Coordinates of C-alpha atoms in Angstrom, one line a residue:
M1 CA 0.0 0.0 0.0
Q2 CA 2.9 2.4 0.9
R3 CA 4.5 1.7 -2.5
A4 CA 1.2 2.4 -4.3
L5 CA 0.9 5.7 -2.4
K6 CA 4.4 6.7 -3.5
W7 CA 3.7 6.1 -7.2
F8 CA 0.4 7.9 -6.9
A9 CA 2.1 10.9 -5.2
V10 CA 4.7 11.1 -8.0
L11 CA 2.0 10.9 -10.6
T12 CA 0.0 13.7 -8.9
T13 CA 3.2 15.8 -8.8
I14 CA 3.8 15.3 -12.5
I15 CA 0.1 16.2 -13.3
M16 CA 0.4 19.4 -11.2
L17 CA 3.5 20.3 -13.2
F18 CA 1.5 19.8 -16.4
V19 CA -1.2 22.2 -15.0
L20 CA 1.5 24.9 -14.5
I21 CA 2.9 24.4 -18.0
G22 CA -0.6 24.2 -19.5
G23 CA -1.5 27.5 -17.8
A24 CA 1.6 29.1 -19.2
L25 CA 0.8 27.7 -22.6
V26 CA -2.7 29.2 -22.5
T27 CA -1.3 32.6 -21.6
K28 CA 1.6 32.6 -24.2
T29 CA -0.7 31.4 -27.0
E30 CA -3.4 33.8 -26.0
S31 CA -5.9 30.9 -25.8
G32 CA -7.7 32.0 -22.7
A33 CA -10.8 32.9 -24.7
G34 CA -10.6 29.6 -26.7
C35 CA -13.9 28.4 -25.2
G36 CA -15.6 31.8 -25.3
N37 CA -17.1 33.0 -22.0
S38 CA -18.4 29.5 -21.1
W39 CA -17.1 27.5 -18.2
P40 CA -16.7 24.5 -17.6
L41 CA -18.1 23.8 -21.1
C42 CA -16.7 25.2 -24.3
H43 CA -19.1 27.6 -26.0
G44 CA -21.9 26.0 -24.0
E45 CA -21.3 22.6 -25.6
F46 CA -20.1 19.4 -24.0
V47 CA -18.5 18.4 -27.4
P48 CA -17.5 21.6 -29.3
S49 CA -18.8 21.7 -32.8
E50 CA -16.2 24.1 -34.1
I51 CA -12.6 23.1 -33.3
T52 CA -9.9 25.8 -33.2
F53 CA -6.2 25.8 -32.0
E54 CA -7.1 28.1 -29.1
L55 CA -10.0 25.9 -28.1
V56 CA -7.8 22.8 -28.1
I57 CA -5.2 24.5 -25.8
E58 CA -7.8 25.9 -23.4
L59 CA -9.9 22.7 -23.2
S60 CA -6.8 20.6 -22.7
H61 CA -5.7 22.8 -19.9
R62 CA -9.2 22.5 -18.3
L63 CA -9.2 18.7 -18.6
V64 CA -5.7 18.4 -17.0
S65 CA -6.7 20.8 -14.3
G66 CA -9.8 18.7 -13.6
L67 CA -7.7 15.5 -13.5
A68 CA -5.3 17.3 -11.1
G69 CA -8.2 18.3 -8.8
I70 CA -9.3 14.6 -8.5
T71 CA -5.8 13.3 -8.0
V72 CA -4.8 16.0 -5.4
L73 CA -8.0 15.3 -3.5
I74 CA -7.3 11.5 -3.5
L75 CA -3.7 12.1 -2.5
S76 CA -4.7 14.4 0.3
I77 CA -7.1 11.9 1.8
W78 CA -4.8 9.0 1.3
S79 CA -1.8 10.8 2.9
W80 CA -4.0 12.0 5.8
R81 CA -5.0 8.4 6.6
K82 CA -1.6 6.7 6.0
I83 CA 1.0 9.3 7.3
G84 CA -1.3 11.7 9.2
H85 CA 1.0 11.2 12.2
V86 CA 3.8 13.2 10.4
R87 CA 3.5 16.8 11.5
E88 CA 3.3 18.5 8.2
T89 CA 1.0 16.1 6.4
K90 CA -2.4 17.5 7.3
F91 CA -1.4 21.1 6.7
L92 CA 0.1 20.3 3.2
S93 CA -3.0 18.2 2.3
L94 CA -5.3 21.2 3.0
L95 CA -3.0 23.7 1.4
S96 CA -2.6 21.8 -1.9
T97 CA -6.4 21.3 -2.2
F98 CA -7.3 24.8 -1.2
F99 CA -5.0 26.6 -3.6
L100 CA -5.9 24.2 -6.5
V101 CA -9.5 25.1 -6.0
L102 CA -8.6 28.8 -5.7
Q103 CA -6.7 28.8 -9.0
A104 CA -9.6 27.0 -10.7
L105 CA -12.1 29.6 -9.4
I106 CA -9.9 32.5 -10.5
G107 CA -9.5 30.9 -14.0
A108 CA -13.3 30.4 -14.2
A109 CA -13.9 33.9 -13.1
A110 CA -11.5 35.2 -15.8
V111 CA -13.4 33.3 -18.4
K112 CA -16.9 34.3 -17.2
W113 CA -16.4 37.9 -16.3
G114 CA -12.9 38.9 -17.2
Q115 CA -10.2 40.0 -14.8
S116 CA -7.5 42.8 -14.7
D117 CA -4.0 41.9 -15.6
A118 CA -2.9 42.4 -12.0
V119 CA -5.4 39.7 -10.8
L120 CA -4.7 37.3 -13.7
A121 CA -1.0 37.5 -12.8
L122 CA -1.8 35.8 -9.4
H123 CA -3.1 32.7 -11.2
F124 CA 0.3 31.2 -11.9
G125 CA 1.6 32.0 -8.4
I126 CA -1.4 30.3 -6.8
S127 CA -0.9 27.2 -9.0
L128 CA 2.7 27.3 -8.0
I129 CA 1.8 27.1 -4.3
S130 CA -0.5 24.1 -4.9
F131 CA 2.3 22.4 -6.9
A132 CA 4.8 23.0 -4.2
S133 CA 2.4 21.6 -1.5
V134 CA 1.9 18.4 -3.6
L135 CA 5.7 18.1 -4.1
L136 CA 6.4 18.4 -0.4
L137 CA 3.6 15.9 0.4
T138 CA 5.3 13.5 -2.0
L139 CA 8.7 14.1 -0.2
L140 CA 7.0 13.4 3.1
I141 CA 5.7 10.1 1.8
F142 CA 9.2 9.0 0.7
E143 CA 10.6 10.4 4.0
V144 CA 8.6 7.9 6.0
D145 CA 10.9 5.1 4.6
K146 CA 14.0 7.3 5.3
K147 CA 14.4 8.1 1.6
F148 CA 14.7 11.7 2.7
D149 CA 16.0 12.2 6.3
A150 CA 16.0 15.8 7.5
K151 CA 15.8 15.2 11.2
T152 CA 19.5 15.8 11.9
I153 CA 19.8 19.0 9.8
I154 CA 20.6 22.1 11.9
I155 CA 20.3 25.4 10.1
D156 CA 22.1 28.5 11.4
K157 CA 20.3 31.8 11.7
Q158 CA 21.9 33.4 8.6
M159 CA 21.0 30.5 6.4
K160 CA 17.5 30.4 7.8
S161 CA 17.1 34.0 7.0
H162 CA 18.3 33.5 3.4
M163 CA 15.9 30.5 2.9
I164 CA 12.9 32.4 4.2
G165 CA 13.8 35.7 2.4
I166 CA 14.5 34.1 -0.9
I167 CA 11.3 32.1 -1.2
L168 CA 9.3 35.2 -0.3
Y169 CA 11.1 37.3 -2.7
S170 CA 10.9 34.6 -5.4
Y171 CA 7.1 35.0 -5.3
V172 CA 7.6 38.7 -6.2
V173 CA 9.7 37.6 -9.1
V174 CA 7.1 35.1 -10.2
Y175 CA 4.4 37.7 -10.0
T176 CA 6.3 40.3 -12.0
G177 CA 7.0 37.7 -14.6
A178 CA 3.4 36.7 -14.9
Y179 CA 2.4 40.4 -15.0
V180 CA 4.8 40.9 -17.9
R181 CA 3.0 38.1 -19.8
H182 CA -0.5 39.2 -19.1
K183 CA 0.3 42.9 -19.8
G184 CA 1.8 41.9 -23.2
A185 CA 5.1 43.3 -22.3
S186 CA 7.3 40.3 -23.0
L187 CA 9.0 41.9 -26.0
A188 CA 8.6 45.5 -24.9
C189 CA 12.4 45.7 -24.6
P190 CA 14.0 44.2 -27.8
D191 CA 17.5 44.2 -26.3
W192 CA 19.1 42.3 -23.3
P193 CA 20.2 43.0 -20.6
L194 CA 19.4 46.7 -21.3
C195 CA 16.0 47.7 -22.7
S196 CA 17.0 49.2 -26.1
R197 CA 19.7 51.2 -27.8
R198 CA 17.8 54.4 -27.4
A199 CA 17.7 56.5 -24.2
G200 CA 21.0 54.9 -23.0
G201 CA 19.3 51.5 -22.7
M202 CA 16.8 52.8 -20.1
P203 CA 13.0 52.1 -20.4
V204 CA 10.8 54.9 -21.5
T205 CA 7.2 53.5 -22.0
L206 CA 5.1 51.8 -19.3
H207 CA 5.5 48.4 -20.9
E208 CA 9.2 48.9 -21.0
W209 CA 9.3 49.7 -17.3
I210 CA 7.2 46.6 -16.5
Q211 CA 9.6 44.4 -18.5
M212 CA 12.8 46.0 -16.9
G213 CA 11.2 45.8 -13.5
H214 CA 11.0 42.1 -13.9
R215 CA 14.5 41.9 -15.2
L216 CA 15.8 43.8 -12.1
A217 CA 13.8 41.6 -9.8
A218 CA 15.3 38.5 -11.5
G219 CA 18.8 39.9 -11.3
V220 CA 18.4 40.5 -7.5
I221 CA 17.3 36.9 -6.9
F222 CA 20.2 35.6 -9.1
I223 CA 22.7 37.4 -6.9
W224 CA 20.9 36.4 -3.7
I225 CA 20.9 32.7 -4.6
A226 CA 24.5 32.9 -5.7
Y227 CA 25.5 34.3 -2.3
A228 CA 23.4 31.7 -0.4
T229 CA 25.1 29.0 -2.5
W230 CA 28.5 30.4 -1.7
R231 CA 27.6 30.2 2.0
A232 CA 26.3 26.6 1.7
I233 CA 29.5 25.6 -0.1
K234 CA 31.7 27.3 2.5
H235 CA 29.8 26.4 5.7
H236 CA 27.5 23.4 5.0
K237 CA 29.6 20.8 3.3
H238 CA 28.8 18.4 6.1
Q239 CA 25.1 18.8 5.4
K240 CA 24.6 17.3 2.0
V241 CA 20.9 18.3 1.6
I242 CA 21.8 22.0 2.2
Y243 CA 25.0 21.8 0.2
W244 CA 23.6 20.1 -2.9
G245 CA 20.2 21.8 -2.5
W246 CA 21.8 25.3 -3.0
I247 CA 24.0 24.1 -5.8
I248 CA 20.9 22.8 -7.7
A249 CA 19.1 26.1 -6.8
F250 CA 22.0 28.1 -8.4
I251 CA 22.0 25.9 -11.5
L252 CA 18.2 26.4 -11.8
V253 CA 18.4 30.2 -11.4
C254 CA 21.2 30.3 -14.0
L255 CA 19.0 28.4 -16.4
Q256 CA 16.1 30.7 -15.5
V257 CA 18.1 33.8 -16.4
T258 CA 19.4 32.2 -19.6
T259 CA 15.9 31.2 -20.8
G260 CA 14.6 34.6 -19.9
A261 CA 17.2 36.3 -22.1
L262 CA 16.6 33.8 -24.9
V263 CA 12.8 34.6 -24.7
V264 CA 13.7 38.1 -25.8
I265 CA 16.5 37.2 -28.2
T266 CA 14.4 34.6 -30.0
G267 CA 11.3 36.8 -30.2
L268 CA 9.2 34.8 -27.7
N269 CA 10.0 31.3 -28.9
L270 CA 7.2 29.1 -27.4
Y271 CA 9.4 26.2 -26.3
I272 CA 11.9 28.5 -24.6
A273 CA 9.1 30.4 -22.9
L274 CA 7.6 27.2 -21.6
S275 CA 11.0 26.0 -20.4
H276 CA 11.2 29.4 -18.5
A277 CA 8.0 28.5 -16.7
L278 CA 9.1 24.9 -16.0
I279 CA 12.4 26.0 -14.5
I280 CA 10.9 28.5 -12.1
S281 CA 8.4 25.8 -11.0
C282 CA 11.2 23.5 -10.1
L283 CA 13.1 26.2 -8.4
F284 CA 10.1 27.2 -6.3
G285 CA 9.6 23.6 -5.3
L286 CA 13.2 23.3 -4.1
L287 CA 12.9 26.6 -2.2
S288 CA 9.7 25.3 -0.6
Y289 CA 11.6 22.2 0.6
F290 CA 14.1 24.5 2.3
I291 CA 11.2 26.1 4.2
L292 CA 10.1 22.6 5.3
L293 CA 13.6 22.1 6.7
V294 CA 13.4 25.5 8.4
S295 CA 10.1 24.6 10.0
R296 CA 11.8 21.5 11.6
N297 CA 14.9 23.4 12.8
K298 CA 13.7 24.2 16.3
L299 CA 12.7 20.6 17.0
N300 CA 16.0 19.4 15.5
L301 CA 17.9 21.8 17.8
E302 CA 16.0 20.5 20.8
N303 CA 16.7 16.9 19.9
Q304 CA 20.4 17.7 19.3
A305 CA 20.5 19.3 22.8
V306 CA 19.0 16.2 24.4
L307 CA 21.4 14.0 22.6
D308 CA 24.4 16.1 23.6
E309 CA 23.3 16.1 27.2
S310 CA 22.9 12.3 27.1
N311 CA 26.4 11.9 25.6
E312 CA 27.9 14.2 28.3
K313 CA 26.3 12.1 31.1
T314 CA 27.6 8.9 29.4
N315 CA 31.1 10.3 29.2
F316 CA 31.0 11.5 32.7

């Protein structure tokens, strides 16, 4: 039964990843109105009579999202029953379900009544939280069999601050990126890293400022993750999860910056743009795992103190 739960958790995580990529595909191909203003049906029909490219993209995304809703609900209940004794299980089960429903409602509202670009930009971020919750739930399931053992990890105050600060700031970067897409500002600046050859490379129009604002935010998180990785390499070689975790995070943020530049250079190539969304999803999932480690830090410190005290008594 435990093996079946593991496979189902992995499957659900993959489906959630497809939901994220599907949402990005809908936005990048401007297929949000592919089914008209009808939801959950397309143009009020169960089987659409007129098939268009936009309809196929939008309907496929709805079907995958519906499948994700079913699998996430099953995984949440199954995990609650099987590993509910693990401290984070119930919270993550509720979180993944809540945010999946929330992103579906925002998507439905956008179809039925329309939404501002600022509100639509939240859609990807909300889906990202649901994905991260499912990913962490999957890691907990594997952790039960000691595939992932984080009970001995002690995180110092500086590293803890970086972990919390970076994931909070990453959400700002994600939002600004989503806002760029919904505002239609992806190619507002034809050059990279500066905006254009005029005005000394500085932005002039509103869309250019939106695009450059996202680039600035992305540049800050690149530097921040690079510094955190340097600290992990220097001070946490003995903690492999922290050491390799930050190295992977740095590789992902490098790929994120690279694909972001290529999106501009290639004139919004669809495959590169989707890769950009995939990489940030993986990076956010990894950063979320760091937060799981941070949440256990106090308990780990207490357990370490008890163990040290026991060793002192034994040596005495």
